[in-house]
GROMACS .gro file of C-alpha atoms in nm:
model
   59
    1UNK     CA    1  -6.207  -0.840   2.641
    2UNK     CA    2  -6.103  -0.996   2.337
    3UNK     CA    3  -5.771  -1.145   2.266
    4UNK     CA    4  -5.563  -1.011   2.015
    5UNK     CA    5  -5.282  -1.232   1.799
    6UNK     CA    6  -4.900  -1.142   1.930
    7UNK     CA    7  -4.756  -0.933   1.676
    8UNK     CA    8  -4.468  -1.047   1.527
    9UNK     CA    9  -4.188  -0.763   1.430
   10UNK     CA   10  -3.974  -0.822   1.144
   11UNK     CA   11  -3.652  -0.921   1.122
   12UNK     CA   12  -3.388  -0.667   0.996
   13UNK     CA   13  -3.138  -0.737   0.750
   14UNK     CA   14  -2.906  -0.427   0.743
   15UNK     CA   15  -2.629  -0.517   0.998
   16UNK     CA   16  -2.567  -0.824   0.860
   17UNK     CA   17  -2.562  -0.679   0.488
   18UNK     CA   18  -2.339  -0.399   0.602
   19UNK     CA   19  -2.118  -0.627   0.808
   20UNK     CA   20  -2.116  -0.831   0.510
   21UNK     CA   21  -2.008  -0.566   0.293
   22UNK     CA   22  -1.717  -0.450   0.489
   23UNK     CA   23  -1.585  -0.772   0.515
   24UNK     CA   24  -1.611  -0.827   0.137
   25UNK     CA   25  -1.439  -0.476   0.095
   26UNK     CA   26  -1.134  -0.542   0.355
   27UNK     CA   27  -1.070  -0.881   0.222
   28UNK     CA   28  -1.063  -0.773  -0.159
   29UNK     CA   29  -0.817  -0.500   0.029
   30UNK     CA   30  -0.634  -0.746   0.118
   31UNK     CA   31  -0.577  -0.953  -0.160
   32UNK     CA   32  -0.555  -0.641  -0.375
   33UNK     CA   33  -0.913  -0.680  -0.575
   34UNK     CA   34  -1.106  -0.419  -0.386
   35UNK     CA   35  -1.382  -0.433  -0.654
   36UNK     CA   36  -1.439  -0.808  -0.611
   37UNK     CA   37  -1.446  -0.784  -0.253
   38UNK     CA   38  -1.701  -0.560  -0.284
   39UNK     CA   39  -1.905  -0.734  -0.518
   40UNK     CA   40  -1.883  -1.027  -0.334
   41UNK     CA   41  -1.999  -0.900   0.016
   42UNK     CA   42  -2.276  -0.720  -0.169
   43UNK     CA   43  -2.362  -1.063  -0.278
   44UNK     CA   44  -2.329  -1.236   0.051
   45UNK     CA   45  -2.493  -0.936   0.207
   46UNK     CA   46  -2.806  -1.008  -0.016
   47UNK     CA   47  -2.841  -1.360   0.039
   48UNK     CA   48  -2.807  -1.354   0.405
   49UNK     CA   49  -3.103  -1.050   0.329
   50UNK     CA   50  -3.328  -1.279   0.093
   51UNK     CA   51  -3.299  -1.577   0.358
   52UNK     CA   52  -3.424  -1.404   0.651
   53UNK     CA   53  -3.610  -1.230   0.438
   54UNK     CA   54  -3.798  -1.570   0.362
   55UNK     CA   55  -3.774  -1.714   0.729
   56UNK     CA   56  -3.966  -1.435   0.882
   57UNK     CA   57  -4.219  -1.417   0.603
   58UNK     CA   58  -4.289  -1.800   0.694
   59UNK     CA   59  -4.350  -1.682   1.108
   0.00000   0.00000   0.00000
């Protein structure tokens, strides 16, 4: 029987981007820029994306 190499799933991103997102979104609520907020979480939400991203390509 020959033995076969563990397969390694990938790592979502999603949660963390959406997470990301809403966070960005309620704290440019808060400080009355909803549009930064929102740009900024989508930013966050992408880098957090691109890192693991990069980690799990290196597994």
């Amino acid at each position: 029987m020959a033995d076969r190499p563990p397969v390694r799933e990938p790592i979502g991103a999603g949660a963390p981007f959406i997470l990301l997102l809403t966070a960005g979104i309620v704290i440019g609520l808060m400080a009355g820029q909803v549009t930064l907020g929102f740009l900024g979480g989508t930013a966050a939400g992408l880098a957090v994306g691109v890192l693991l991203y990069l980690r799990d390509r290196r597994r």
